[in-house]
Amino acid sequence: MLRTHTCGDLRLTHAGTTATLCGWVDSYRDHGGGLFIDLRDRYGITQVVFNPPDTPPAIIEASKDLRAEYVIQVTGNVEPRPTGMANLKHKSGEIELRVTELKLLNKSKVPPVSPSESITEVPNEDLRLKHRYLDLRRQSMQRALILRDQITKGMRDYFADLGFIDVETPILGRSTPEGARDYLVPSRVHHGKFYALPQSPQLYKQILMIAGYDRYVQVARCFRDEDLRADRQPEFTQIDLEMAFIDDDDIMTIIDGLMQKLAKEVLGLDVQLPLPRMTYDEAMRRFGHDAPDLRYGCEITDLTDLAAKCEFGVFTSVVEAGGHVRAICVPGGSNHYSRRGIDALTEFARGLGAKGLAYFRVDDAGKLDSNIGKYFTDELKAEMAERLGAKANDLVLFSADQWLPTCKLLHNLRKKIGEEMKLYDPKAMNFSWVVQFPMFERTEDSDNPQAVGKWSAMHHPFTAPLDEHVVNLDDDPGKCRAKAYDLIINGYEAGGGTIRIHDPEVQSKVFGLLGIDKETAADRFGFLLEALAYGAPPHGGIALGLDRVVMLFGGYDNIRDVIAFPKTQKATDLMTEAPGLVDAKQLKELAIKTDL
Amino acid sequence: MLRTHTCGDLRLTHAGTTATLCGWVDSYRDHGGGLFIDLRDRYGITQVVFNPPDTPPAIIEASKDLRAEYVIQVTGNVEPRPTGMANLKHKSGEIELRVTELKLLNKSKVPPVSPSESITEVPNEDLRLKHRYLDLRRQSMQRALILRDQITKGMRDYFADLGFIDVETPILGRSTPEGARDYLVPSRVHHGKFYALPQSPQLYKQILMIAGYDRYVQVARCFRDEDLRADRQPEFTQIDLEMAFIDDDDIMTIIDGLMQKLAKEVLGLDVQLPLPRMTYDEAMRRFGHDAPDLRYGCEITDLTDLAAKCEFGVFTSVVEAGGHVRAICVPGGSNHYSRRGIDALTEFARGLGAKGLAYFRVDDAGKLDSNIGKYFTDELKAEMAERLGAKANDLVLFSADQWLPTCKLLHNLRKKIGEEMKLYDPKAMNFSWVVQFPMFERTEDSDNPQAVGKWSAMHHPFTAPLDEHVVNLDDDPGKCRAKAYDLIINGYEAGGGTIRIHDPEVQSKVFGLLGIDKETAADRFGFLLEALAYGAPPHGGIALGLDRVVMLFGGYDNIRDVIAFPKTQKATDLMTEAPGLVDAKQLKELAIKTDL
């Protein structure tokens, strides 16, 4: 090794000894007679001092050429810092290294992105991505990747202790049934044939259950050829698992334990188990969304029956059309949102497709007050206020529409207001389950006009219905709820899974409802369906989004901040500079090699 | 859970209790009044008994419909097996479960590949690959995948304990410098552009070192668009690591410790450290190969100086032409290889490009005897016998040619004879290093005629020369040896790595020798070269082939036996049946979606 210690190792107990350190020049201060350098590596920062008498004059002279991000090896005497000069921000901040030997290991050009914590300004993202090797030296990025490693390791250990086997499934394989666009890989060996990159290891892990592996886990890379977004990359990582001879409750119990362990290990938080579970129907009723943020209240109240009694035409006509009048009551919202604030919320609602935004302010006396107040009797307003639990200075916001549009609007209002009014502790972590999703939904938009109005699978066509809903496959598919469960963290879906169908008769009915005929099923899922005929055990699983979990545990907003080498939005600008894409010249060369 | 225990859990201590098991019908024997079933899962086999009085008549009746690979759930009473009926081959072989309840979880068609250990015949490989879900139930495959998991976990834990960070590098990225054919992935978002799948994370891991991550490790999937072979798949897995502020000795020491740990954990073997190290030059001299099998001797002896004195024209003309006469002396080989045996070896030698195969048998008196004996004086034969260490009944096999052809022939003869004569214990594990490979070799064959006779990099163009050989870059590149090291297990290269160049001046000289001009270097490696200019620490690493390591530790001969879902030789036959390749119908559909 070129060093005896790292830059985070030395303590007062090392005083009086000799040490050799290697690292990067984080910052330097010339004090006339000598130089102070903060030497940095992954483990910390140590102050190294070039001063007489420890440092020979030739080395003091040489040290004057050192610049930011130069890589050096220094040997010297470990000494306590002078009284009052300790820097307790750093683990090695009580000592300094008085240099006796210096070796320049490498120079650096002037860095366009400064890795030093002493530079507080965060460079713009394009520069960060272009000079990723410098950006990755920044403490925030190092924290993210170390956190990612810690979470991955914690998960792997957890599952290994429970007897899960880590099995690698192919990257080059067949198309999987997720429905996003596949990346295709032309094969030279089988000319004219293509592999598909997996959108998930779904089919492979089901085959592993059929093959008797009982408990499978994998940190699996998955791919979707879709546009980039702040929370989506074309390649992403899943903690993917599957179990045999279990039911939905068993999967959730296993993941409960994982979340408790990770929260404790990573954040020092105690999480009570079991994590709360809420049905999809309840989530939509109370929060208007299937991934509700439970860090704060502000739940939806249904006022349809009361609205039917008012004289406000917008409300009564919606009720007559079979729609709903629902509202959220924002605590203290009337104080927070002025007339202009309400205007902004109304604009926001219009952006989501609403015609306007009806509201009541709650006055000091607890009474509802609004420009639409005249359409409501005092009794009605009092009844509404009571049902809403409205208190002085609250703000009541309405949505009057068909069920799903009211969900959409009120969920988004609740989310926006939660952020704007800081209704929750940003450091709080809230874990819960949403369960029993509908098996089927009616297709609304599709490139294929024949599909519109037909049933489509809310998860995938192998999802099992609740035992008591199997009968509804025949008489009322819309009523069928699935053995499906999503893990929700702070209002984000952090993972989801299902129990799979292992009964060929049920599978056949589900394919029938989805309009998948026998030939199509054999074409698309033949190798799984065949496997199911040779002794498939009851089985199910779940996949957690690792990128999302790291973002949530680490408090990061952008997925690119938890990935070492992300794809960039401006890929065409950065293509020849940043790791990521084949550039035009390479392409030509490679295309010739592969006969493309 | 659908069971209280697995099929490997129950012991005599459970006798008298009730248990519920789930599993596959491994075999069944109808004994008139009832049925014995061996119930199998990943954890073991338990005998379940359908007999009065424990089993109600209706269940005995139902049990008669059970067939091989049916999936059942049984509840019953755990009882010791009758005296003398224990089966100690199974962990649960001292008890049986007397069934009181039976639930058929799933049926199975008659399996074309039997997963039962009771069937000793191994099915042919095509059937095994076609019905992989059944093949994967076989004990041999379960052992392989569990071993793979155990080795991977052992490696991950080892590196985590040493402070390595697991960082995921991109699958969709730029072309890497390994030189095999890349798989290309067209991108829909950046139309007309392609990603390349990585042949290794080489460039990314070097960037991670430049970015200060200090110790990186990853179980990395890599890809090469090459033909399938028994030991090569188009996608494969590397244990990939890189360290900063170290030298070659540090990497080898780390891997030494890993091998010791794995050998102990997986095989119960004690491995002495440090593992022996041999230079490339010594390996070629003693064994004719850079990955010598050290489980047995039979080393090469150079007899050029003695051969110069004989009158055998084949030898003397080779010596005059500057070639070598070398030989191996096979202990007991004269007894083992009859005249016909020698003929077969001669055929083998011809297949490798030799004109023939000169040999001596060593007679009972220790004297060399052969049809070419007349060209050698007795003194010369005695001198040769002495240098060869020849003993009675040994067989001496010659190669007379230029250096590399003698290496090739004698290595292959040594290998073939070692196998045929069982010169080593097939269960022995031998670990060693071959180090200090040449930096450069002369290109002999190339699609590009201009490249023939020019220097090419034996590893990759970022490999550092030995410190004392840096001067030879200017005066004698052929003499330059690299800081390169290969881990050899039982004559196979299990991994290899190098210390990288971090000095821009040295890098520039190496590029010059390889004929890579500045523009080409910038085009192909621009983002790495740029990174190297911003403070690159001294660094190096290694990659171990996980598939190969599992094969060697598990004693498997075929790479497809240590991979859950391998690509097949007969991919076109199996394409619509086995997981692996997109079939023709999918292809058309997908090609339209991606505008290919």
PDB file of N, CA and C in Angstrom, chain A residues 246-322:
ATOM      1  N   ILE A 246     -46.627 -19.688  -0.206  1.00  0.00           N
ATOM      2  CA  ILE A 246     -46.939 -18.557   0.678  1.00  0.00           C
ATOM      3  C   ILE A 246     -48.175 -17.844   0.147  1.00  0.00           C
ATOM      4  N   ASP A 247     -48.642 -16.876   0.918  1.00  0.00           N
ATOM      5  CA  ASP A 247     -49.721 -16.015   0.445  1.00  0.00           C
ATOM      6  C   ASP A 247     -49.301 -14.547   0.626  1.00  0.00           C
ATOM      7  N   ASP A 248     -50.186 -13.633   0.229  1.00  0.00           N
ATOM      8  CA  ASP A 248     -49.810 -12.211   0.215  1.00  0.00           C
ATOM      9  C   ASP A 248     -49.299 -11.723   1.574  1.00  0.00           C
ATOM     10  N   ASP A 249     -49.955 -12.189   2.632  1.00  0.00           N
ATOM     11  CA  ASP A 249     -49.552 -11.768   3.966  1.00  0.00           C
ATOM     12  C   ASP A 249     -48.084 -12.097   4.259  1.00  0.00           C
ATOM     13  N   ASP A 250     -47.610 -13.236   3.765  1.00  0.00           N
ATOM     14  CA  ASP A 250     -46.223 -13.643   4.032  1.00  0.00           C
ATOM     15  C   ASP A 250     -45.219 -12.704   3.365  1.00  0.00           C
ATOM     16  N   ILE A 251     -45.525 -12.313   2.143  1.00  0.00           N
ATOM     17  CA  ILE A 251     -44.616 -11.383   1.442  1.00  0.00           C
ATOM     18  C   ILE A 251     -44.552 -10.054   2.208  1.00  0.00           C
ATOM     19  N   MET A 252     -45.727  -9.551   2.588  1.00  0.00           N
ATOM     20  CA  MET A 252     -45.729  -8.249   3.276  1.00  0.00           C
ATOM     21  C   MET A 252     -45.003  -8.336   4.607  1.00  0.00           C
ATOM     22  N   THR A 253     -45.163  -9.455   5.309  1.00  0.00           N
ATOM     23  CA  THR A 253     -44.484  -9.606   6.604  1.00  0.00           C
ATOM     24  C   THR A 253     -42.962  -9.590   6.417  1.00  0.00           C
ATOM     25  N   ILE A 254     -42.487 -10.252   5.356  1.00  0.00           N
ATOM     26  CA  ILE A 254     -41.044 -10.271   5.075  1.00  0.00           C
ATOM     27  C   ILE A 254     -40.538  -8.855   4.778  1.00  0.00           C
ATOM     28  N   ILE A 255     -41.278  -8.130   3.972  1.00  0.00           N
ATOM     29  CA  ILE A 255     -40.833  -6.771   3.608  1.00  0.00           C
ATOM     30  C   ILE A 255     -40.964  -5.827   4.804  1.00  0.00           C
ATOM     31  N   ASP A 256     -41.997  -6.027   5.624  1.00  0.00           N
ATOM     32  CA  ASP A 256     -42.092  -5.266   6.877  1.00  0.00           C
ATOM     33  C   ASP A 256     -40.772  -5.340   7.640  1.00  0.00           C
ATOM     34  N   GLY A 257     -40.276  -6.555   7.814  1.00  0.00           N
ATOM     35  CA  GLY A 257     -39.043  -6.754   8.572  1.00  0.00           C
ATOM     36  C   GLY A 257     -37.854  -6.073   7.916  1.00  0.00           C
ATOM     37  N   LEU A 258     -37.846  -6.096   6.588  1.00  0.00           N
ATOM     38  CA  LEU A 258     -36.751  -5.444   5.866  1.00  0.00           C
ATOM     39  C   LEU A 258     -36.760  -3.940   6.105  1.00  0.00           C
ATOM     40  N   MET A 259     -37.963  -3.350   6.032  1.00  0.00           N
ATOM     41  CA  MET A 259     -38.043  -1.896   6.214  1.00  0.00           C
ATOM     42  C   MET A 259     -37.643  -1.507   7.633  1.00  0.00           C
ATOM     43  N   GLN A 260     -38.056  -2.330   8.604  1.00  0.00           N
ATOM     44  CA  GLN A 260     -37.690  -2.050   9.990  1.00  0.00           C
ATOM     45  C   GLN A 260     -36.168  -2.089  10.146  1.00  0.00           C
ATOM     46  N   LYS A 261     -35.556  -3.108   9.542  1.00  0.00           N
ATOM     47  CA  LYS A 261     -34.103  -3.258   9.647  1.00  0.00           C
ATOM     48  C   LYS A 261     -33.377  -2.092   8.978  1.00  0.00           C
ATOM     49  N   LEU A 262     -33.805  -1.752   7.753  1.00  0.00           N
ATOM     50  CA  LEU A 262     -33.108  -0.681   7.027  1.00  0.00           C
ATOM     51  C   LEU A 262     -33.278   0.663   7.729  1.00  0.00           C
ATOM     52  N   ALA A 263     -34.502   0.935   8.202  1.00  0.00           N
ATOM     53  CA  ALA A 263     -34.745   2.219   8.877  1.00  0.00           C
ATOM     54  C   ALA A 263     -33.855   2.332  10.104  1.00  0.00           C
ATOM     55  N   LYS A 264     -33.682   1.211  10.805  1.00  0.00           N
ATOM     56  CA  LYS A 264     -32.839   1.226  11.999  1.00  0.00           C
ATOM     57  C   LYS A 264     -31.368   1.393  11.618  1.00  0.00           C
ATOM     58  N   GLU A 265     -30.924   0.581  10.674  1.00  0.00           N
ATOM     59  CA  GLU A 265     -29.499   0.591  10.320  1.00  0.00           C
ATOM     60  C   GLU A 265     -29.071   1.881   9.644  1.00  0.00           C
ATOM     61  N   VAL A 266     -29.915   2.365   8.746  1.00  0.00           N
ATOM     62  CA  VAL A 266     -29.506   3.484   7.903  1.00  0.00           C
ATOM     63  C   VAL A 266     -29.835   4.822   8.561  1.00  0.00           C
ATOM     64  N   LEU A 267     -31.008   4.892   9.184  1.00  0.00           N
ATOM     65  CA  LEU A 267     -31.463   6.179   9.697  1.00  0.00           C
ATOM     66  C   LEU A 267     -31.571   6.212  11.216  1.00  0.00           C
ATOM     67  N   GLY A 268     -31.380   5.077  11.867  1.00  0.00           N
ATOM     68  CA  GLY A 268     -31.531   5.039  13.315  1.00  0.00           C
ATOM     69  C   GLY A 268     -32.968   5.181  13.769  1.00  0.00           C
ATOM     70  N   LEU A 269     -33.921   4.918  12.883  1.00  0.00           N
ATOM     71  CA  LEU A 269     -35.346   5.082  13.217  1.00  0.00           C
ATOM     72  C   LEU A 269     -35.952   3.754  13.658  1.00  0.00           C
ATOM     73  N   ASP A 270     -36.834   3.823  14.650  1.00  0.00           N
ATOM     74  CA  ASP A 270     -37.607   2.644  15.047  1.00  0.00           C
ATOM     75  C   ASP A 270     -38.928   2.637  14.301  1.00  0.00           C
ATOM     76  N   VAL A 271     -39.185   1.561  13.594  1.00  0.00           N
ATOM     77  CA  VAL A 271     -40.444   1.437  12.860  1.00  0.00           C
ATOM     78  C   VAL A 271     -41.271   0.343  13.520  1.00  0.00           C
ATOM     79  N   GLN A 272     -42.520   0.658  13.850  1.00  0.00           N
ATOM     80  CA  GLN A 272     -43.415  -0.321  14.475  1.00  0.00           C
ATOM     81  C   GLN A 272     -44.013  -1.239  13.415  1.00  0.00           C
ATOM     82  N   LEU A 273     -44.061  -2.512  13.740  1.00  0.00           N
ATOM     83  CA  LEU A 273     -44.649  -3.489  12.821  1.00  0.00           C
ATOM     84  C   LEU A 273     -45.907  -4.082  13.441  1.00  0.00           C
ATOM     85  N   PRO A 274     -46.833  -4.611  12.634  1.00  0.00           N
ATOM     86  CA  PRO A 274     -46.812  -4.610  11.174  1.00  0.00           C
ATOM     87  C   PRO A 274     -47.061  -3.208  10.606  1.00  0.00           C
ATOM     88  N   LEU A 275     -46.513  -2.952   9.414  1.00  0.00           N
ATOM     89  CA  LEU A 275     -46.810  -1.695   8.737  1.00  0.00           C
ATOM     90  C   LEU A 275     -48.309  -1.669   8.427  1.00  0.00           C
ATOM     91  N   PRO A 276     -48.922  -0.477   8.560  1.00  0.00           N
ATOM     92  CA  PRO A 276     -50.369  -0.393   8.298  1.00  0.00           C
ATOM     93  C   PRO A 276     -50.702  -0.801   6.867  1.00  0.00           C
ATOM     94  N   ARG A 277     -51.846  -1.450   6.699  1.00  0.00           N
ATOM     95  CA  ARG A 277     -52.299  -1.862   5.372  1.00  0.00           C
ATOM     96  C   ARG A 277     -53.656  -1.221   5.099  1.00  0.00           C
ATOM     97  N   MET A 278     -53.821  -0.745   3.899  1.00  0.00           N
ATOM     98  CA  MET A 278     -55.057  -0.070   3.521  1.00  0.00           C
ATOM     99  C   MET A 278     -55.459  -0.630   2.164  1.00  0.00           C
ATOM    100  N   THR A 279     -56.736  -0.890   1.962  1.00  0.00           N
ATOM    101  CA  THR A 279     -57.112  -1.396   0.640  1.00  0.00           C
ATOM    102  C   THR A 279     -57.032  -0.261  -0.374  1.00  0.00           C
ATOM    103  N   TYR A 280     -56.906  -0.645  -1.621  1.00  0.00           N
ATOM    104  CA  TYR A 280     -56.931   0.313  -2.718  1.00  0.00           C
ATOM    105  C   TYR A 280     -58.197   1.173  -2.645  1.00  0.00           C
ATOM    106  N   ASP A 281     -59.339   0.517  -2.399  1.00  0.00           N
ATOM    107  CA  ASP A 281     -60.590   1.279  -2.379  1.00  0.00           C
ATOM    108  C   ASP A 281     -60.576   2.334  -1.274  1.00  0.00           C
ATOM    109  N   GLU A 282     -60.044   1.939  -0.111  1.00  0.00           N
ATOM    110  CA  GLU A 282     -59.976   2.905   0.991  1.00  0.00           C
ATOM    111  C   GLU A 282     -59.010   4.038   0.662  1.00  0.00           C
ATOM    112  N   ALA A 283     -57.891   3.712   0.052  1.00  0.00           N
ATOM    113  CA  ALA A 283     -56.901   4.742  -0.297  1.00  0.00           C
ATOM    114  C   ALA A 283     -57.504   5.763  -1.256  1.00  0.00           C
ATOM    115  N   MET A 284     -58.256   5.273  -2.228  1.00  0.00           N
ATOM    116  CA  MET A 284     -58.874   6.190  -3.190  1.00  0.00           C
ATOM    117  C   MET A 284     -59.941   7.039  -2.499  1.00  0.00           C
ATOM    118  N   ARG A 285     -60.664   6.423  -1.557  1.00  0.00           N
ATOM    119  CA  ARG A 285     -61.727   7.144  -0.854  1.00  0.00           C
ATOM    120  C   ARG A 285     -61.129   8.205   0.071  1.00  0.00           C
ATOM    121  N   ARG A 286     -60.102   7.851   0.787  1.00  0.00           N
ATOM    122  CA  ARG A 286     -59.574   8.789   1.791  1.00  0.00           C
ATOM    123  C   ARG A 286     -58.544   9.767   1.228  1.00  0.00           C
ATOM    124  N   PHE A 287     -57.804   9.334   0.180  1.00  0.00           N
ATOM    125  CA  PHE A 287     -56.697  10.173  -0.301  1.00  0.00           C
ATOM    126  C   PHE A 287     -56.733  10.433  -1.794  1.00  0.00           C
ATOM    127  N   GLY A 288     -57.633   9.738  -2.509  1.00  0.00           N
ATOM    128  CA  GLY A 288     -57.740   9.967  -3.949  1.00  0.00           C
ATOM    129  C   GLY A 288     -56.593   9.394  -4.741  1.00  0.00           C
ATOM    130  N   HIS A 289     -55.780   8.534  -4.130  1.00  0.00           N
ATOM    131  CA  HIS A 289     -54.584   8.049  -4.807  1.00  0.00           C
ATOM    132  C   HIS A 289     -54.195   6.699  -4.227  1.00  0.00           C
ATOM    133  N   ASP A 290     -53.529   5.873  -5.068  1.00  0.00           N
ATOM    134  CA  ASP A 290     -53.155   4.544  -4.582  1.00  0.00           C
ATOM    135  C   ASP A 290     -51.779   4.516  -3.928  1.00  0.00           C
ATOM    136  N   ALA A 291     -51.168   5.693  -3.772  1.00  0.00           N
ATOM    137  CA  ALA A 291     -49.902   5.756  -3.024  1.00  0.00           C
ATOM    138  C   ALA A 291     -49.964   6.979  -2.108  1.00  0.00           C
ATOM    139  N   PRO A 292     -50.847   6.942  -1.121  1.00  0.00           N
ATOM    140  CA  PRO A 292     -51.070   8.139  -0.312  1.00  0.00           C
ATOM    141  C   PRO A 292     -49.891   8.463   0.600  1.00  0.00           C
ATOM    142  N   ASP A 293     -49.645   9.749   0.755  1.00  0.00           N
ATOM    143  CA  ASP A 293     -48.625  10.209   1.700  1.00  0.00           C
ATOM    144  C   ASP A 293     -49.273  10.301   3.077  1.00  0.00           C
ATOM    145  N   LEU A 294     -48.903   9.386   3.959  1.00  0.00           N
ATOM    146  CA  LEU A 294     -49.564   9.318   5.269  1.00  0.00           C
ATOM    147  C   LEU A 294     -48.815  10.121   6.342  1.00  0.00           C
ATOM    148  N   ARG A 295     -47.880  10.961   5.910  1.00  0.00           N
ATOM    149  CA  ARG A 295     -47.179  11.782   6.906  1.00  0.00           C
ATOM    150  C   ARG A 295     -48.069  12.893   7.438  1.00  0.00           C
ATOM    151  N   TYR A 296     -49.220  13.134   6.778  1.00  0.00           N
ATOM    152  CA  TYR A 296     -50.130  14.162   7.283  1.00  0.00           C
ATOM    153  C   TYR A 296     -51.554  13.790   6.914  1.00  0.00           C
ATOM    154  N   GLY A 297     -52.499  14.479   7.553  1.00  0.00           N
ATOM    155  CA  GLY A 297     -53.910  14.149   7.374  1.00  0.00           C
ATOM    156  C   GLY A 297     -54.493  14.804   6.141  1.00  0.00           C
ATOM    157  N   CYS A 298     -55.450  15.709   6.377  1.00  0.00           N
ATOM    158  CA  CYS A 298     -56.007  16.434   5.245  1.00  0.00           C
ATOM    159  C   CYS A 298     -56.688  15.445   4.286  1.00  0.00           C
ATOM    160  N   GLU A 299     -57.465  14.520   4.869  1.00  0.00           N
ATOM    161  CA  GLU A 299     -58.087  13.469   4.064  1.00  0.00           C
ATOM    162  C   GLU A 299     -59.307  14.002   3.320  1.00  0.00           C
ATOM    163  N   ILE A 300     -59.764  13.225   2.370  1.00  0.00           N
ATOM    164  CA  ILE A 300     -60.926  13.615   1.566  1.00  0.00           C
ATOM    165  C   ILE A 300     -62.213  13.246   2.313  1.00  0.00           C
ATOM    166  N   THR A 301     -63.162  14.154   2.282  1.00  0.00           N
ATOM    167  CA  THR A 301     -64.489  13.888   2.850  1.00  0.00           C
ATOM    168  C   THR A 301     -65.494  13.897   1.707  1.00  0.00           C
ATOM    169  N   ASP A 302     -66.361  12.902   1.690  1.00  0.00           N
ATOM    170  CA  ASP A 302     -67.386  12.863   0.648  1.00  0.00           C
ATOM    171  C   ASP A 302     -68.614  13.642   1.138  1.00  0.00           C
ATOM    172  N   LEU A 303     -69.006  14.632   0.371  1.00  0.00           N
ATOM    173  CA  LEU A 303     -70.131  15.500   0.751  1.00  0.00           C
ATOM    174  C   LEU A 303     -71.263  15.406  -0.262  1.00  0.00           C
ATOM    175  N   THR A 304     -71.223  14.362  -1.080  1.00  0.00           N
ATOM    176  CA  THR A 304     -72.188  14.269  -2.182  1.00  0.00           C
ATOM    177  C   THR A 304     -73.637  14.398  -1.678  1.00  0.00           C
ATOM    178  N   ASP A 305     -73.966  13.672  -0.581  1.00  0.00           N
ATOM    179  CA  ASP A 305     -75.348  13.683  -0.099  1.00  0.00           C
ATOM    180  C   ASP A 305     -75.761  15.071   0.380  1.00  0.00           C
ATOM    181  N   LEU A 306     -74.816  15.795   0.983  1.00  0.00           N
ATOM    182  CA  LEU A 306     -75.145  17.147   1.458  1.00  0.00           C
ATOM    183  C   LEU A 306     -75.208  18.121   0.284  1.00  0.00           C
ATOM    184  N   ALA A 307     -74.269  17.963  -0.653  1.00  0.00           N
ATOM    185  CA  ALA A 307     -74.242  18.859  -1.813  1.00  0.00           C
ATOM    186  C   ALA A 307     -75.542  18.750  -2.612  1.00  0.00           C
ATOM    187  N   ALA A 308     -76.155  17.571  -2.549  1.00  0.00           N
ATOM    188  CA  ALA A 308     -77.413  17.390  -3.275  1.00  0.00           C
ATOM    189  C   ALA A 308     -78.489  18.339  -2.760  1.00  0.00           C
ATOM    190  N   LYS A 309     -78.320  18.790  -1.513  1.00  0.00           N
ATOM    191  CA  LYS A 309     -79.355  19.645  -0.912  1.00  0.00           C
ATOM    192  C   LYS A 309     -79.122  21.126  -1.157  1.00  0.00           C
ATOM    193  N   CYS A 310     -77.975  21.512  -1.749  1.00  0.00           N
ATOM    194  CA  CYS A 310     -77.669  22.929  -1.903  1.00  0.00           C
ATOM    195  C   CYS A 310     -78.306  23.462  -3.174  1.00  0.00           C
ATOM    196  N   GLU A 311     -78.074  24.735  -3.455  1.00  0.00           N
ATOM    197  CA  GLU A 311     -78.651  25.311  -4.657  1.00  0.00           C
ATOM    198  C   GLU A 311     -77.574  25.753  -5.637  1.00  0.00           C
ATOM    199  N   PHE A 312     -76.353  25.259  -5.413  1.00  0.00           N
ATOM    200  CA  PHE A 312     -75.240  25.608  -6.280  1.00  0.00           C
ATOM    201  C   PHE A 312     -75.273  24.654  -7.481  1.00  0.00           C
ATOM    202  N   GLY A 313     -75.576  25.212  -8.650  1.00  0.00           N
ATOM    203  CA  GLY A 313     -75.844  24.403  -9.837  1.00  0.00           C
ATOM    204  C   GLY A 313     -74.699  23.464 -10.213  1.00  0.00           C
ATOM    205  N   VAL A 314     -73.463  23.948 -10.043  1.00  0.00           N
ATOM    206  CA  VAL A 314     -72.317  23.114 -10.404  1.00  0.00           C
ATOM    207  C   VAL A 314     -72.356  21.809  -9.614  1.00  0.00           C
ATOM    208  N   PHE A 315     -72.669  21.927  -8.322  1.00  0.00           N
ATOM    209  CA  PHE A 315     -72.713  20.745  -7.462  1.00  0.00           C
ATOM    210  C   PHE A 315     -73.915  19.872  -7.797  1.00  0.00           C
ATOM    211  N   THR A 316     -75.098  20.489  -7.872  1.00  0.00           N
ATOM    212  CA  THR A 316     -76.313  19.677  -8.021  1.00  0.00           C
ATOM    213  C   THR A 316     -76.313  18.949  -9.370  1.00  0.00           C
ATOM    214  N   SER A 317     -75.792  19.610 -10.403  1.00  0.00           N
ATOM    215  CA  SER A 317     -75.809  18.929 -11.698  1.00  0.00           C
ATOM    216  C   SER A 317     -74.843  17.739 -11.712  1.00  0.00           C
ATOM    217  N   VAL A 318     -73.719  17.876 -11.002  1.00  0.00           N
ATOM    218  CA  VAL A 318     -72.795  16.738 -10.897  1.00  0.00           C
ATOM    219  C   VAL A 318     -73.459  15.586 -10.141  1.00  0.00           C
ATOM    220  N   VAL A 319     -74.146  15.920  -9.050  1.00  0.00           N
ATOM    221  CA  VAL A 319     -74.803  14.869  -8.262  1.00  0.00           C
ATOM    222  C   VAL A 319     -75.863  14.175  -9.110  1.00  0.00           C
ATOM    223  N   GLU A 320     -76.625  14.985  -9.850  1.00  0.00           N
ATOM    224  CA  GLU A 320     -77.667  14.393 -10.700  1.00  0.00           C
ATOM    225  C   GLU A 320     -77.067  13.465 -11.756  1.00  0.00           C
ATOM    226  N   ALA A 321     -75.856  13.821 -12.239  1.00  0.00           N
ATOM    227  CA  ALA A 321     -75.201  12.994 -13.269  1.00  0.00           C
ATOM    228  C   ALA A 321     -74.499  11.783 -12.659  1.00  0.00           C
ATOM    229  N   GLY A 322     -74.743  11.551 -11.345  1.00  0.00           N
ATOM    230  CA  GLY A 322     -74.134  10.382 -10.720  1.00  0.00           C
ATOM    231  C   GLY A 322     -72.708  10.626 -10.258  1.00  0.00           C
TER     232      GLY A 322
END
